[in-house]
Amino acid sequence: MIDLRSDTITQPTPAMREAMAQATVGDDVSSDDPTVNALEAYVAELLGKEAAVYMPSGTMTNQVALRTHTEPGDEVVLEAQAHIYYYEGGAPAALSGVMCRLIPGKQGIFSATDLEQVLRPVDDHFARTKLVCLENTHNRGGGRIFPLAEIESIAQVCQKHDLKLHLDGARLWNACVATGISEREYARPFDTVSVCFSKGLGAPVGSALVGSSESIKRARRFRKLFGGGMRQAGIIAAGALYALKHHRARLKEDHDNAKILATGLQNIAGIEIKPEDVQTNLVFFQVKTIPAPILVQRLKERGIAVLAVGPHSVRAVTNLMVNQAQVQSVPAQVEAALQQAD
Ligand code: TLP
């Protein structure tokens, strides 16, 4: 199977498994796990923040961040297709009791002016807006990179209005590799940043939330409250640490493969895609002639796994488990699947 459903399907390499097997561990709820402590220190340093806390998933780091920066009844501003809003099971309402105010972006990106337009004066009629969240790269925006200059303008608006700024940086590593901008530079304008080890980096489990010592102290309390306090978590943290040290640069291969895939798809009748829109490892394309779920089913029968992410929209994600030759074989299969008579 050529599995392009997500970069979350990546499996630990033999060297990563070896690092995990050798990890020294302790009780992380008591901050006694040396490997988790080493991972947290490494990530905090890499992102230029005072502290970090390791959690089981990117959903948890995002949702703990929301809870950390808000109280029930507050308002959070997000892009309309943000993962936090779109794909996290209604958690902002369920776990933090916050309202989501949505800004429709262009491929996931909105401007400082867009933000200013949704902000309202302090008045008892209105929810108190407390937090703005950005996503970089933007998943449903097609792996779009959030331009740093725009992030900085948004951060200025946040400062002016006393709002916190959180980044869902599940794929921040991809933005860094694609632009050459460091994690530290991208993280600077944010109060907290969530990063994932279990996507393109190939670690089996985990994400980290980074920020000031004070905000991470508060986040630790909500990690426990949400059930994310783990015990001998060094076993999995060792995979994350290994991935951080050895797998960041390799994301370029995924980006090159994504471009190859997009270029191969662009001349197929019935497929709509602009290769220039593919900036990282997520390839979104439109199927004009048949419903996306039908194409997905036909491709599965041909040994290719992709996801339908809308009635006529398909997502393919290049990743560690798929090499260039395999990616090159996909467009011909898409063309054949489109022409196939059921
Ligand atoms: N995204 C998954 C699915 O949930 C859609 C995927 O296959 O892309 N932020 C962003 C931007 C993400 O893409 C994801 C995972 C998360 C957060 C959540 O991470 P996990 O799966 O660790 O909870």
mmCIF file of C-alpha atoms and ligand atoms in Angstrom:
data_model
loop_
_atom_site.group_PDB
_atom_site.id
_atom_site.type_symbol
_atom_site.label_atom_id
_atom_site.label_comp_id
_atom_site.label_asym_id
_atom_site.label_seq_id
_atom_site.Cartn_x
_atom_site.Cartn_y
_atom_site.Cartn_z
ATOM 1 C CA MET A 1 0.000 0.000 0.000
ATOM 2 C CA ILE A 2 1.277 3.497 -0.868
ATOM 3 C CA ASP A 3 -0.142 5.216 2.198
ATOM 4 C CA LEU A 4 -0.691 8.943 1.612
ATOM 5 C CA ARG A 5 -3.595 9.370 4.058
ATOM 6 C CA SER A 6 -1.493 11.383 6.477
ATOM 7 C CA ASP A 7 2.001 11.912 7.843
ATOM 8 C CA THR A 8 0.582 10.580 11.130
ATOM 9 C CA ILE A 9 0.850 7.010 9.742
ATOM 10 C CA THR A 10 4.652 7.093 9.877
ATOM 11 C CA GLN A 11 6.305 4.287 11.859
ATOM 12 C CA PRO A 12 9.415 4.499 14.040
ATOM 13 C CA THR A 13 12.622 3.526 12.234
ATOM 14 C CA PRO A 14 14.889 0.775 13.665
ATOM 15 C CA ALA A 15 17.305 3.435 15.039
ATOM 16 C CA MET A 16 14.405 5.274 16.686
ATOM 17 C CA ARG A 17 13.143 2.031 18.236
ATOM 18 C CA GLU A 18 16.642 1.378 19.574
ATOM 19 C CA ALA A 19 16.741 4.857 21.191
ATOM 20 C CA MET A 20 13.342 4.118 22.747
ATOM 21 C CA ALA A 21 14.456 0.730 24.051
ATOM 22 C CA GLN A 22 17.518 2.293 25.701
ATOM 23 C CA ALA A 23 15.652 5.251 27.288
ATOM 24 C CA THR A 24 16.046 5.878 31.007
ATOM 25 C CA VAL A 25 12.629 6.504 32.531
ATOM 26 C CA GLY A 26 10.888 7.690 35.707
ATOM 27 C CA ASP A 27 7.502 8.938 36.866
ATOM 28 C CA ASP A 28 6.806 11.975 34.711
ATOM 29 C CA VAL A 29 3.809 13.121 36.786
ATOM 30 C CA SER A 30 6.412 13.735 39.499
ATOM 31 C CA SER A 31 8.777 15.286 36.877
ATOM 32 C CA ASP A 32 11.125 12.330 37.503
ATOM 33 C CA ASP A 33 11.524 11.075 33.957
ATOM 34 C CA PRO A 34 14.981 12.123 32.699
ATOM 35 C CA THR A 35 14.142 11.500 29.042
ATOM 36 C CA VAL A 36 10.932 13.555 29.161
ATOM 37 C CA ASN A 37 12.840 16.297 30.992
ATOM 38 C CA ALA A 38 15.559 16.222 28.319
ATOM 39 C CA LEU A 39 12.960 16.406 25.535
ATOM 40 C CA GLU A 40 11.168 19.334 27.169
ATOM 41 C CA ALA A 41 14.443 21.226 27.675
ATOM 42 C CA TYR A 42 15.487 20.536 24.064
ATOM 43 C CA VAL A 43 12.182 21.743 22.592
ATOM 44 C CA ALA A 44 12.026 24.850 24.793
ATOM 45 C CA GLU A 45 15.559 25.784 23.693
ATOM 46 C CA LEU A 46 14.836 25.070 20.027
ATOM 47 C CA LEU A 47 11.772 27.318 20.097
ATOM 48 C CA GLY A 48 13.403 29.975 22.272
ATOM 49 C CA LYS A 49 10.874 29.746 25.118
ATOM 50 C CA GLU A 50 11.355 29.318 28.868
ATOM 51 C CA ALA A 51 9.583 25.984 29.287
ATOM 52 C CA ALA A 52 7.885 23.058 27.555
ATOM 53 C CA VAL A 53 5.511 20.273 28.564
ATOM 54 C CA TYR A 54 5.182 16.918 26.772
ATOM 55 C CA MET A 55 1.678 15.549 26.081
ATOM 56 C CA PRO A 56 0.160 12.556 24.281
ATOM 57 C CA SER A 57 -1.260 14.468 21.290
ATOM 58 C CA GLY A 58 -1.435 17.713 19.362
ATOM 59 C CA THR A 59 -5.121 17.903 20.164
ATOM 60 C CA MET A 60 -4.226 17.921 23.858
ATOM 61 C CA THR A 61 -1.457 20.551 23.562
ATOM 62 C CA ASN A 62 -3.819 22.825 21.612
ATOM 63 C CA GLN A 63 -6.739 22.324 23.977
ATOM 64 C CA VAL A 64 -4.600 22.737 27.081
ATOM 65 C CA ALA A 65 -3.325 25.989 25.542
ATOM 66 C CA LEU A 66 -6.910 27.201 25.070
ATOM 67 C CA ARG A 67 -7.737 26.349 28.682
ATOM 68 C CA THR A 68 -4.491 27.955 29.894
ATOM 69 C CA HIS A 69 -5.231 31.302 28.238
ATOM 70 C CA THR A 70 -8.981 31.551 28.881
ATOM 71 C CA GLU A 71 -11.850 31.150 31.350
ATOM 72 C CA PRO A 72 -15.297 29.755 30.444
ATOM 73 C CA GLY A 73 -17.339 32.299 28.488
ATOM 74 C CA ASP A 74 -14.296 33.901 26.855
ATOM 75 C CA GLU A 75 -13.907 34.120 23.104
ATOM 76 C CA VAL A 76 -11.126 32.631 20.957
ATOM 77 C CA VAL A 77 -10.464 33.909 17.433
ATOM 78 C CA LEU A 78 -9.515 31.288 14.844
ATOM 79 C CA GLU A 79 -9.366 30.832 11.103
ATOM 80 C CA ALA A 80 -12.594 29.170 9.921
ATOM 81 C CA GLN A 81 -10.924 25.849 9.025
ATOM 82 C CA ALA A 82 -8.423 25.745 11.872
ATOM 83 C CA HIS A 83 -7.698 22.233 13.150
ATOM 84 C CA ILE A 84 -8.507 23.395 16.719
ATOM 85 C CA TYR A 85 -12.020 24.267 15.589
ATOM 86 C CA TYR A 86 -12.608 21.859 12.704
ATOM 87 C CA TYR A 87 -10.974 18.592 13.785
ATOM 88 C CA GLU A 88 -10.790 18.503 17.569
ATOM 89 C CA GLY A 89 -14.219 17.135 18.400
ATOM 90 C CA GLY A 90 -15.779 20.353 19.687
ATOM 91 C CA ALA A 91 -13.185 20.441 22.485
ATOM 92 C CA PRO A 92 -13.062 24.267 22.817
ATOM 93 C CA ALA A 93 -16.709 24.146 23.962
ATOM 94 C CA ALA A 94 -16.450 20.881 25.896
ATOM 95 C CA LEU A 95 -13.170 21.412 27.741
ATOM 96 C CA SER A 96 -12.746 25.184 28.033
ATOM 97 C CA GLY A 97 -16.313 26.483 27.643
ATOM 98 C CA VAL A 98 -15.149 29.103 25.156
ATOM 99 C CA MET A 99 -16.828 30.615 22.125
ATOM 100 C CA CYS A 100 -15.044 30.405 18.776
ATOM 101 C CA ARG A 101 -15.090 33.471 16.525
ATOM 102 C CA LEU A 102 -14.092 32.476 13.018
ATOM 103 C CA ILE A 103 -12.261 34.460 10.350
ATOM 104 C CA PRO A 104 -12.530 32.928 6.865
ATOM 105 C CA GLY A 105 -8.989 32.967 5.527
ATOM 106 C CA LYS A 106 -7.400 32.454 2.138
ATOM 107 C CA GLN A 107 -5.909 28.955 2.235
ATOM 108 C CA GLY A 108 -5.910 29.268 6.018
ATOM 109 C CA ILE A 109 -4.190 32.650 6.144
ATOM 110 C CA PHE A 110 -5.785 35.870 7.428
ATOM 111 C CA SER A 111 -4.375 39.337 7.974
ATOM 112 C CA ALA A 112 -3.947 41.700 10.911
ATOM 113 C CA THR A 113 -6.668 43.862 9.346
ATOM 114 C CA ASP A 114 -9.037 40.863 9.228
ATOM 115 C CA LEU A 115 -8.365 40.353 12.922
ATOM 116 C CA GLU A 116 -8.977 43.998 13.824
ATOM 117 C CA GLN A 117 -12.327 43.853 12.078
ATOM 118 C CA VAL A 118 -13.699 41.120 14.356
ATOM 119 C CA LEU A 119 -12.512 42.702 17.604
ATOM 120 C CA ARG A 120 -15.160 44.542 19.578
ATOM 121 C CA PRO A 121 -14.930 47.109 22.362
ATOM 122 C CA VAL A 122 -14.914 45.915 25.969
ATOM 123 C CA ASP A 123 -18.620 45.918 26.832
ATOM 124 C CA ASP A 124 -20.749 43.634 29.018
ATOM 125 C CA HIS A 125 -22.834 42.699 25.961
ATOM 126 C CA PHE A 126 -19.897 40.897 24.391
ATOM 127 C CA ALA A 127 -17.874 37.825 25.208
ATOM 128 C CA ARG A 128 -14.394 38.784 26.354
ATOM 129 C CA THR A 129 -11.978 38.045 23.513
ATOM 130 C CA LYS A 130 -8.862 36.577 25.107
ATOM 131 C CA LEU A 131 -6.955 34.504 22.585
ATOM 132 C CA VAL A 132 -6.051 34.335 18.895
ATOM 133 C CA CYS A 133 -4.847 31.047 17.352
ATOM 134 C CA LEU A 134 -2.923 30.619 14.108
ATOM 135 C CA GLU A 135 -1.920 27.391 12.330
ATOM 136 C CA ASN A 136 1.439 26.970 10.560
ATOM 137 C CA THR A 137 1.495 25.137 8.270
ATOM 138 C CA HIS A 138 -2.264 25.228 7.780
ATOM 139 C CA ASN A 139 -3.677 21.743 7.293
ATOM 140 C CA ARG A 140 -6.957 22.465 5.469
ATOM 141 C CA GLY A 141 -5.235 25.407 3.793
ATOM 142 C CA GLY A 142 -3.252 22.778 1.861
ATOM 143 C CA GLY A 143 -0.075 22.866 3.976
ATOM 144 C CA ARG A 144 0.119 26.646 3.551
ATOM 145 C CA ILE A 145 2.931 28.528 5.257
ATOM 146 C CA PHE A 146 1.793 31.512 7.369
ATOM 147 C CA PRO A 147 4.022 34.438 6.287
ATOM 148 C CA LEU A 148 6.182 35.617 9.213
ATOM 149 C CA ALA A 149 5.580 39.315 8.441
ATOM 150 C CA GLU A 150 1.804 38.777 8.713
ATOM 151 C CA ILE A 151 2.240 36.846 11.972
ATOM 152 C CA GLU A 152 4.220 39.774 13.362
ATOM 153 C CA SER A 153 1.487 42.271 12.362
ATOM 154 C CA ILE A 154 -1.138 40.024 13.986
ATOM 155 C CA ALA A 155 0.995 39.847 17.154
ATOM 156 C CA GLN A 156 1.057 43.659 17.280
ATOM 157 C CA VAL A 157 -2.740 43.772 17.131
ATOM 158 C CA CYS A 158 -2.848 41.181 19.925
ATOM 159 C CA GLN A 159 -0.518 43.265 22.079
ATOM 160 C CA LYS A 160 -2.566 46.409 21.498
ATOM 161 C CA HIS A 161 -5.755 44.610 22.597
ATOM 162 C CA ASP A 162 -4.202 42.541 25.391
ATOM 163 C CA LEU A 163 -4.869 39.212 23.629
ATOM 164 C CA LYS A 164 -2.759 36.068 23.908
ATOM 165 C CA LEU A 165 -1.477 34.445 20.726
ATOM 166 C CA HIS A 166 -1.176 30.650 20.328
ATOM 167 C CA LEU A 167 0.291 28.727 17.408
ATOM 168 C CA ASP A 168 -0.883 25.286 16.334
ATOM 169 C CA GLY A 169 2.525 24.350 14.952
ATOM 170 C CA ALA A 170 1.795 20.665 14.384
ATOM 171 C CA ARG A 171 3.781 21.043 11.134
ATOM 172 C CA LEU A 172 5.926 24.044 12.061
ATOM 173 C CA TRP A 173 8.967 21.889 11.204
ATOM 174 C CA ASN A 174 7.744 21.785 7.598
ATOM 175 C CA ALA A 175 7.389 25.582 7.440
ATOM 176 C CA CYS A 176 10.963 25.947 8.769
ATOM 177 C CA VAL A 177 12.457 23.509 6.266
ATOM 178 C CA ALA A 178 10.532 25.093 3.364
ATOM 179 C CA THR A 179 11.474 28.710 4.202
ATOM 180 C CA GLY A 180 14.801 28.449 6.031
ATOM 181 C CA ILE A 181 13.251 30.487 8.871
ATOM 182 C CA SER A 182 14.147 28.969 12.252
ATOM 183 C CA GLU A 183 11.647 27.521 14.739
ATOM 184 C CA ARG A 184 12.803 30.199 17.182
ATOM 185 C CA GLU A 185 11.985 33.059 14.776
ATOM 186 C CA TYR A 186 8.575 31.636 13.968
ATOM 187 C CA ALA A 187 7.812 31.066 17.666
ATOM 188 C CA ARG A 188 8.931 34.519 18.887
ATOM 189 C CA PRO A 189 5.606 36.398 18.366
ATOM 190 C CA PHE A 190 3.581 33.698 20.176
ATOM 191 C CA ASP A 191 2.766 33.226 23.858
ATOM 192 C CA THR A 192 2.473 29.465 23.374
ATOM 193 C CA VAL A 193 3.316 27.081 20.542
ATOM 194 C CA SER A 194 2.190 23.487 20.080
ATOM 195 C CA VAL A 195 4.506 21.232 18.069
ATOM 196 C CA CYS A 196 3.974 17.580 17.081
ATOM 197 C CA PHE A 197 6.578 14.814 16.863
ATOM 198 C CA SER A 198 4.206 12.192 15.485
ATOM 199 C CA LYS A 199 3.650 13.630 11.986
ATOM 200 C CA GLY A 200 6.387 14.185 9.401
ATOM 201 C CA LEU A 201 9.124 13.612 12.005
ATOM 202 C CA GLY A 202 7.976 10.016 12.377
ATOM 203 C CA ALA A 203 7.888 9.611 16.175
ATOM 204 C CA PRO A 204 5.137 7.268 17.367
ATOM 205 C CA VAL A 205 3.575 9.522 20.022
ATOM 206 C CA GLY A 206 3.457 12.999 21.350
ATOM 207 C CA SER A 207 3.472 16.767 21.133
ATOM 208 C CA ALA A 208 4.844 19.587 23.248
ATOM 209 C CA LEU A 209 3.476 22.924 24.352
ATOM 210 C CA VAL A 210 6.081 25.651 24.852
ATOM 211 C CA GLY A 211 5.794 29.097 26.415
ATOM 212 C CA SER A 212 6.749 31.139 29.473
ATOM 213 C CA SER A 213 7.471 29.290 32.750
ATOM 214 C CA GLU A 214 4.275 30.737 34.169
ATOM 215 C CA SER A 215 2.010 29.632 31.301
ATOM 216 C CA ILE A 216 3.580 26.147 31.160
ATOM 217 C CA LYS A 217 3.103 25.758 34.920
ATOM 218 C CA ARG A 218 -0.599 26.470 34.425
ATOM 219 C CA ALA A 219 -0.650 24.158 31.359
ATOM 220 C CA ARG A 220 0.784 21.297 33.480
ATOM 221 C CA ARG A 221 -2.183 21.580 35.800
ATOM 222 C CA PHE A 222 -4.626 21.316 32.875
ATOM 223 C CA ARG A 223 -2.650 18.448 31.319
ATOM 224 C CA LYS A 224 -3.277 16.518 34.568
ATOM 225 C CA LEU A 225 -6.889 17.650 34.764
ATOM 226 C CA PHE A 226 -7.517 16.513 31.156
ATOM 227 C CA GLY A 227 -5.948 13.102 31.917
ATOM 228 C CA GLY A 228 -2.669 13.638 30.078
ATOM 229 C CA GLY A 229 -0.265 13.087 32.975
ATOM 230 C CA MET A 230 1.811 10.061 31.928
ATOM 231 C CA ARG A 231 4.113 7.916 34.030
ATOM 232 C CA GLN A 232 7.215 6.280 32.406
ATOM 233 C CA ALA A 233 6.693 8.418 29.307
ATOM 234 C CA GLY A 234 10.430 8.493 28.565
ATOM 235 C CA ILE A 235 9.902 5.422 26.374
ATOM 236 C CA ILE A 236 7.885 7.481 23.898
ATOM 237 C CA ALA A 237 9.685 10.770 24.559
ATOM 238 C CA ALA A 238 12.905 9.058 23.437
ATOM 239 C CA GLY A 239 11.311 8.529 20.007
ATOM 240 C CA ALA A 240 10.344 12.200 19.884
ATOM 241 C CA LEU A 241 13.843 13.319 20.886
ATOM 242 C CA TYR A 242 15.389 11.051 18.273
ATOM 243 C CA ALA A 243 12.984 12.393 15.625
ATOM 244 C CA LEU A 244 13.817 15.996 16.501
ATOM 245 C CA LYS A 245 17.545 15.407 16.277
ATOM 246 C CA HIS A 246 17.566 13.254 13.124
ATOM 247 C CA HIS A 247 14.417 13.724 11.053
ATOM 248 C CA ARG A 248 13.814 17.446 10.640
ATOM 249 C CA ALA A 249 16.028 17.945 7.591
ATOM 250 C CA ARG A 250 14.467 14.968 5.810
ATOM 251 C CA LEU A 251 11.140 16.797 5.509
ATOM 252 C CA LYS A 252 12.575 18.358 2.343
ATOM 253 C CA GLU A 253 12.180 14.940 0.684
ATOM 254 C CA ASP A 254 8.459 14.996 1.540
ATOM 255 C CA HIS A 255 8.140 18.505 0.090
ATOM 256 C CA ASP A 256 9.955 17.517 -3.120
ATOM 257 C CA ASN A 257 7.734 14.437 -3.422
ATOM 258 C CA ALA A 258 4.611 16.563 -2.886
ATOM 259 C CA LYS A 259 5.667 18.828 -5.789
ATOM 260 C CA ILE A 260 6.303 15.778 -7.983
ATOM 261 C CA LEU A 261 2.848 14.454 -7.158
ATOM 262 C CA ALA A 262 1.120 17.802 -7.782
ATOM 263 C CA THR A 263 2.942 18.283 -11.088
ATOM 264 C CA GLY A 264 2.011 14.761 -12.171
ATOM 265 C CA LEU A 265 -1.660 15.339 -11.332
ATOM 266 C CA GLN A 266 -2.037 18.731 -13.003
ATOM 267 C CA ASN A 267 -2.523 17.509 -16.574
ATOM 268 C CA ILE A 268 -5.064 14.804 -15.781
ATOM 269 C CA ALA A 269 -8.507 15.584 -17.230
ATOM 270 C CA GLY A 270 -10.996 15.814 -14.367
ATOM 271 C CA ILE A 271 -8.406 16.831 -11.745
ATOM 272 C CA GLU A 272 -7.891 20.388 -10.599
ATOM 273 C CA ILE A 273 -4.690 21.328 -8.798
ATOM 274 C CA LYS A 274 -2.201 24.183 -8.868
ATOM 275 C CA PRO A 275 1.293 22.796 -8.161
ATOM 276 C CA GLU A 276 2.448 26.302 -7.189
ATOM 277 C CA ASP A 277 0.006 26.143 -4.253
ATOM 278 C CA VAL A 278 1.820 23.107 -2.830
ATOM 279 C CA GLN A 279 4.351 24.606 -0.423
ATOM 280 C CA THR A 280 5.045 21.662 1.907
ATOM 281 C CA ASN A 281 3.911 18.010 2.207
ATOM 282 C CA LEU A 282 0.116 18.307 1.886
ATOM 283 C CA VAL A 283 -1.380 17.920 -1.587
ATOM 284 C CA PHE A 284 -5.048 18.838 -1.977
ATOM 285 C CA PHE A 285 -6.799 18.369 -5.302
ATOM 286 C CA GLN A 286 -10.332 18.617 -6.666
ATOM 287 C CA VAL A 287 -12.014 15.767 -8.552
ATOM 288 C CA LYS A 288 -14.512 17.253 -10.976
ATOM 289 C CA THR A 289 -16.032 14.198 -12.652
ATOM 290 C CA ILE A 290 -16.822 11.804 -9.774
ATOM 291 C CA PRO A 291 -17.346 12.188 -6.017
ATOM 292 C CA ALA A 292 -14.119 12.173 -4.011
ATOM 293 C CA PRO A 293 -15.108 9.102 -1.896
ATOM 294 C CA ILE A 294 -15.509 7.046 -5.092
ATOM 295 C CA LEU A 295 -12.052 8.003 -6.337
ATOM 296 C CA VAL A 296 -10.640 7.209 -2.885
ATOM 297 C CA GLN A 297 -12.251 3.738 -2.947
ATOM 298 C CA ARG A 298 -10.976 3.001 -6.462
ATOM 299 C CA LEU A 299 -7.460 4.087 -5.523
ATOM 300 C CA LYS A 300 -7.560 1.885 -2.437
ATOM 301 C CA GLU A 301 -8.297 -1.105 -4.663
ATOM 302 C CA ARG A 302 -5.205 -0.082 -6.653
ATOM 303 C CA GLY A 303 -3.004 0.009 -3.539
ATOM 304 C CA ILE A 304 -3.028 3.759 -2.931
ATOM 305 C CA ALA A 305 -4.530 5.273 0.209
ATOM 306 C CA VAL A 306 -5.618 8.948 0.228
ATOM 307 C CA LEU A 307 -8.396 10.796 2.077
ATOM 308 C CA ALA A 308 -11.597 12.468 0.879
ATOM 309 C CA VAL A 309 -11.710 15.792 2.723
ATOM 310 C CA GLY A 310 -14.780 17.227 0.992
ATOM 311 C CA PRO A 311 -17.407 16.070 -1.545
ATOM 312 C CA HIS A 312 -14.963 16.658 -4.428
ATOM 313 C CA SER A 313 -11.784 17.243 -2.522
ATOM 314 C CA VAL A 314 -8.953 14.757 -1.873
ATOM 315 C CA ARG A 315 -5.854 15.023 0.333
ATOM 316 C CA ALA A 316 -2.591 13.153 -0.215
ATOM 317 C CA VAL A 317 0.244 13.613 2.273
ATOM 318 C CA THR A 318 3.809 12.673 1.393
ATOM 319 C CA ASN A 319 5.654 11.105 4.283
ATOM 320 C CA LEU A 320 8.564 9.029 5.588
ATOM 321 C CA MET A 321 6.967 5.741 4.523
ATOM 322 C CA VAL A 322 6.662 6.643 0.820
ATOM 323 C CA ASN A 323 9.615 7.064 -1.557
ATOM 324 C CA GLN A 324 9.941 9.085 -4.747
ATOM 325 C CA ALA A 325 9.377 6.166 -7.134
ATOM 326 C CA GLN A 326 6.148 5.283 -5.349
ATOM 327 C CA VAL A 327 4.948 8.900 -5.513
ATOM 328 C CA GLN A 328 5.783 9.039 -9.221
ATOM 329 C CA SER A 329 3.535 6.036 -9.839
ATOM 330 C CA VAL A 330 0.448 7.691 -8.317
ATOM 331 C CA PRO A 331 -0.736 10.087 -11.108
ATOM 332 C CA ALA A 332 -1.098 7.247 -13.662
ATOM 333 C CA GLN A 333 -3.200 5.319 -11.147
ATOM 334 C CA VAL A 334 -5.390 8.378 -10.504
ATOM 335 C CA GLU A 335 -5.941 8.773 -14.240
ATOM 336 C CA ALA A 336 -6.829 5.075 -14.620
ATOM 337 C CA ALA A 337 -9.139 5.190 -11.588
ATOM 338 C CA LEU A 338 -10.999 8.188 -13.030
ATOM 339 C CA GLN A 339 -11.557 6.402 -16.331
ATOM 340 C CA GLN A 340 -12.516 3.103 -14.688
ATOM 341 C CA ALA A 341 -16.086 1.907 -15.314
ATOM 342 C CA ASP A 342 -17.705 0.477 -12.179
HETATM 343 N N1 TLP B 1 -4.133 16.227 11.981
HETATM 344 C C1 TLP B 1 -4.556 14.947 11.456
HETATM 345 C C2 TLP B 1 -6.081 14.806 11.529
HETATM 346 O O1 TLP B 1 -6.528 15.144 12.794
HETATM 347 C C3 TLP B 1 -6.807 15.625 10.527
HETATM 348 C C4 TLP B 1 -4.046 14.780 10.057
HETATM 349 O O2 TLP B 1 -4.072 13.642 9.572
HETATM 350 O O3 TLP B 1 -3.605 15.774 9.439
HETATM 351 N N2 TLP B 1 -3.005 20.392 14.479
HETATM 352 C C5 TLP B 1 -2.914 20.107 13.167
HETATM 353 C C6 TLP B 1 -2.670 21.204 12.200
HETATM 354 C C7 TLP B 1 -3.056 18.783 12.727
HETATM 355 O O4 TLP B 1 -3.003 18.527 11.435
HETATM 356 C C8 TLP B 1 -3.296 17.766 13.677
HETATM 357 C C9 TLP B 1 -3.508 16.336 13.239
HETATM 358 C C10 TLP B 1 -3.373 18.108 15.031
HETATM 359 C C11 TLP B 1 -3.215 19.445 15.407
HETATM 360 C C12 TLP B 1 -3.697 17.114 16.113
HETATM 361 O O5 TLP B 1 -2.678 16.240 16.377
HETATM 362 P P1 TLP B 1 -2.979 14.822 17.090
HETATM 363 O O6 TLP B 1 -3.445 13.911 16.002
HETATM 364 O O7 TLP B 1 -1.658 14.450 17.674
HETATM 365 O O8 TLP B 1 -4.017 15.059 18.129
#
